[in-house]
Amino acid sequence: QISLKESGPTLVKPTQTLTLTCTFSGFSLSTSGVAVGWIRQPPGKALEWLGMIYWDDDKRYSQSLKTNLTITGDSSKNQVVLIMTNMDPVDTATYYCAHRLGNSGFYFDYWGQGVLVTVSS
Amino acid sequence: EIVLTQSPATLSLSPGERATLSCRASRSVSTALAWYQQQPGQAPRLLIYDTSYRATGIPARFSGSGSGTDFTLTISSLEPEDFAVYYCQLRTNWPPAVTFGGGTKVDIK
């Protein structure tokens, strides 16, 4: 069965770079049609999509965040990495990675448990 | 950029009642919509995709409908485990992106 888990620092300082790793099982990032997305949720607020990586290494990013975001994948390790530069307190949120449903579209059928990242000096 | 507005913000109902949640897009969309349920402290769970298809394992009391700018999630008879926050989500083809609504909280009256 499919599972995903996020890992990384829970506290970063303003202006620092955040690196989160999503380690997954039950599927391969090299299989045609597979995609993994990143979504975040500030405390008490709504979900916000950050970006997606596809099986062919294509990527899509949120227009409002793309200058600060990089997503990479390593199919040999079953991992996807999110890199976010110049972190700010407004970036405090729970960060989720999620598996895309099927082989098209942007729906997410399996999610990691999330990791709460706090940005504070 | 398309904005999704969910209403009401909070819906107070009793178990066994029917819940009707609304999601309105800021302009007409030709793509389909999804709904997620989120319990406190948990990750979202996919309920409905492509506007009206139930995800695997989702009970038949959940149904989705709509088109254009107006979409609806209906829970025919609320069970205790249905009290949660619900989000709608849209995908756009160009630019390829995802937008979530602000959420509707269904709580016990």
GROMACS .gro file of C-alpha atoms in nm, chain B residues 13-107:
model
   95
  134LEU     CA    1  -2.598   2.044   1.233
  135SER     CA    2  -2.707   1.738   1.428
  136PRO     CA    3  -2.623   1.376   1.346
  137GLY     CA    4  -2.867   1.240   1.091
  138GLU     CA    5  -2.920   1.577   0.924
  139ARG     CA    6  -2.831   1.660   0.566
  140ALA     CA    7  -2.530   1.883   0.502
  141THR     CA    8  -2.495   2.096   0.190
  142LEU     CA    9  -2.160   2.268   0.137
  143SER     CA   10  -2.097   2.519  -0.139
  144CYS     CA   11  -1.784   2.603  -0.335
  145ARG     CA   12  -1.797   2.893  -0.581
  146ALA     CA   13  -1.528   2.974  -0.835
  147SER     CA   14  -1.448   3.336  -0.923
  148ARG     CA   15  -1.498   3.254  -1.290
  149SER     CA   16  -1.643   2.970  -1.485
  150VAL     CA   17  -1.414   2.670  -1.504
  151SER     CA   18  -1.407   2.387  -1.751
  152THR     CA   19  -1.211   2.157  -1.525
  153ALA     CA   20  -1.344   1.947  -1.245
  154LEU     CA   21  -1.329   1.981  -0.869
  155ALA     CA   22  -1.236   1.773  -0.565
  156TRP     CA   23  -1.346   1.771  -0.204
  157TYR     CA   24  -1.136   1.677   0.098
  158GLN     CA   25  -1.224   1.611   0.460
  159GLN     CA   26  -0.983   1.704   0.737
  160GLN     CA   27  -1.012   1.595   1.096
  161PRO     CA   28  -0.822   1.789   1.367
  162GLY     CA   29  -0.453   1.704   1.366
  163GLN     CA   30  -0.480   1.485   1.058
  164ALA     CA   31  -0.395   1.514   0.692
  165PRO     CA   32  -0.677   1.578   0.446
  166ARG     CA   33  -0.861   1.281   0.298
  167LEU     CA   34  -0.984   1.279  -0.061
  168LEU     CA   35  -1.362   1.233  -0.073
  169ILE     CA   36  -1.471   1.337  -0.422
  170TYR     CA   37  -1.279   1.397  -0.744
  171ASP     CA   38  -1.381   1.507  -1.092
  172THR     CA   39  -1.676   1.684  -0.926
  173SER     CA   40  -1.885   1.375  -0.858
  174TYR     CA   41  -1.675   1.058  -0.828
  175ARG     CA   42  -1.625   0.911  -0.484
  176ALA     CA   43  -1.270   0.814  -0.395
  177THR     CA   44  -1.196   0.460  -0.289
  178GLY     CA   45  -1.363   0.365   0.037
  179ILE     CA   46  -1.578   0.676   0.065
  180PRO     CA   47  -1.934   0.604   0.182
  181ALA     CA   48  -2.227   0.665  -0.051
  182ARG     CA   49  -2.369   0.935   0.179
  183PHE     CA   50  -2.108   1.170   0.027
  184SER     CA   51  -2.193   1.310  -0.315
  185GLY     CA   52  -2.067   1.592  -0.531
  186SER     CA   53  -2.224   1.795  -0.808
  187GLY     CA   54  -2.193   2.119  -1.000
  188SER     CA   55  -2.036   2.286  -1.298
  189GLY     CA   56  -1.925   2.627  -1.420
  190THR     CA   57  -1.884   2.835  -1.107
  191ASP     CA   58  -2.097   2.650  -0.852
  192PHE     CA   59  -2.016   2.319  -0.691
  193THR     CA   60  -2.175   2.134  -0.401
  194LEU     CA   61  -2.078   1.861  -0.159
  195THR     CA   62  -2.374   1.688   0.002
  196ILE     CA   63  -2.365   1.457   0.301
  197SER     CA   64  -2.704   1.289   0.303
  198SER     CA   65  -2.715   1.194   0.671
  199LEU     CA   66  -2.440   1.306   0.904
  200GLU     CA   67  -2.256   1.044   1.103
  201PRO     CA   68  -2.054   1.138   1.415
  202GLU     CA   69  -1.727   1.094   1.223
  203ASP     CA   70  -1.837   1.345   0.956
  204PHE     CA   71  -1.794   1.647   1.180
  205ALA     CA   72  -1.477   1.798   1.036
  206VAL     CA   73  -1.348   2.068   0.801
  207TYR     CA   74  -1.410   2.028   0.428
  208TYR     CA   75  -1.206   2.183   0.147
  209CYS     CA   76  -1.278   2.208  -0.221
  210GLN     CA   77  -0.992   2.202  -0.468
  211LEU     CA   78  -0.969   2.296  -0.831
  212ARG     CA   79  -0.707   2.227  -1.091
  213THR     CA   80  -0.648   2.470  -1.374
  214ASN     CA   81  -0.496   2.371  -1.705
  215TRP     CA   82  -0.310   2.693  -1.769
  216PRO     CA   83  -0.121   2.787  -1.580
  217PRO     CA   84  -0.122   2.432  -1.447
  218ALA     CA   85  -0.191   2.481  -1.079
  219VAL     CA   86  -0.404   2.388  -0.785
  220THR     CA   87  -0.631   2.612  -0.578
  221PHE     CA   88  -0.800   2.527  -0.249
  222GLY     CA   89  -1.102   2.691  -0.097
  223GLY     CA   90  -1.100   2.841   0.250
  224GLY     CA   91  -1.286   2.551   0.406
  225THR     CA   92  -1.622   2.483   0.572
  226LYS     CA   93  -1.633   2.352   0.925
  227VAL     CA   94  -1.919   2.115   1.000
  228ASP     CA   95  -1.973   2.104   1.373
   0.00000   0.00000   0.00000
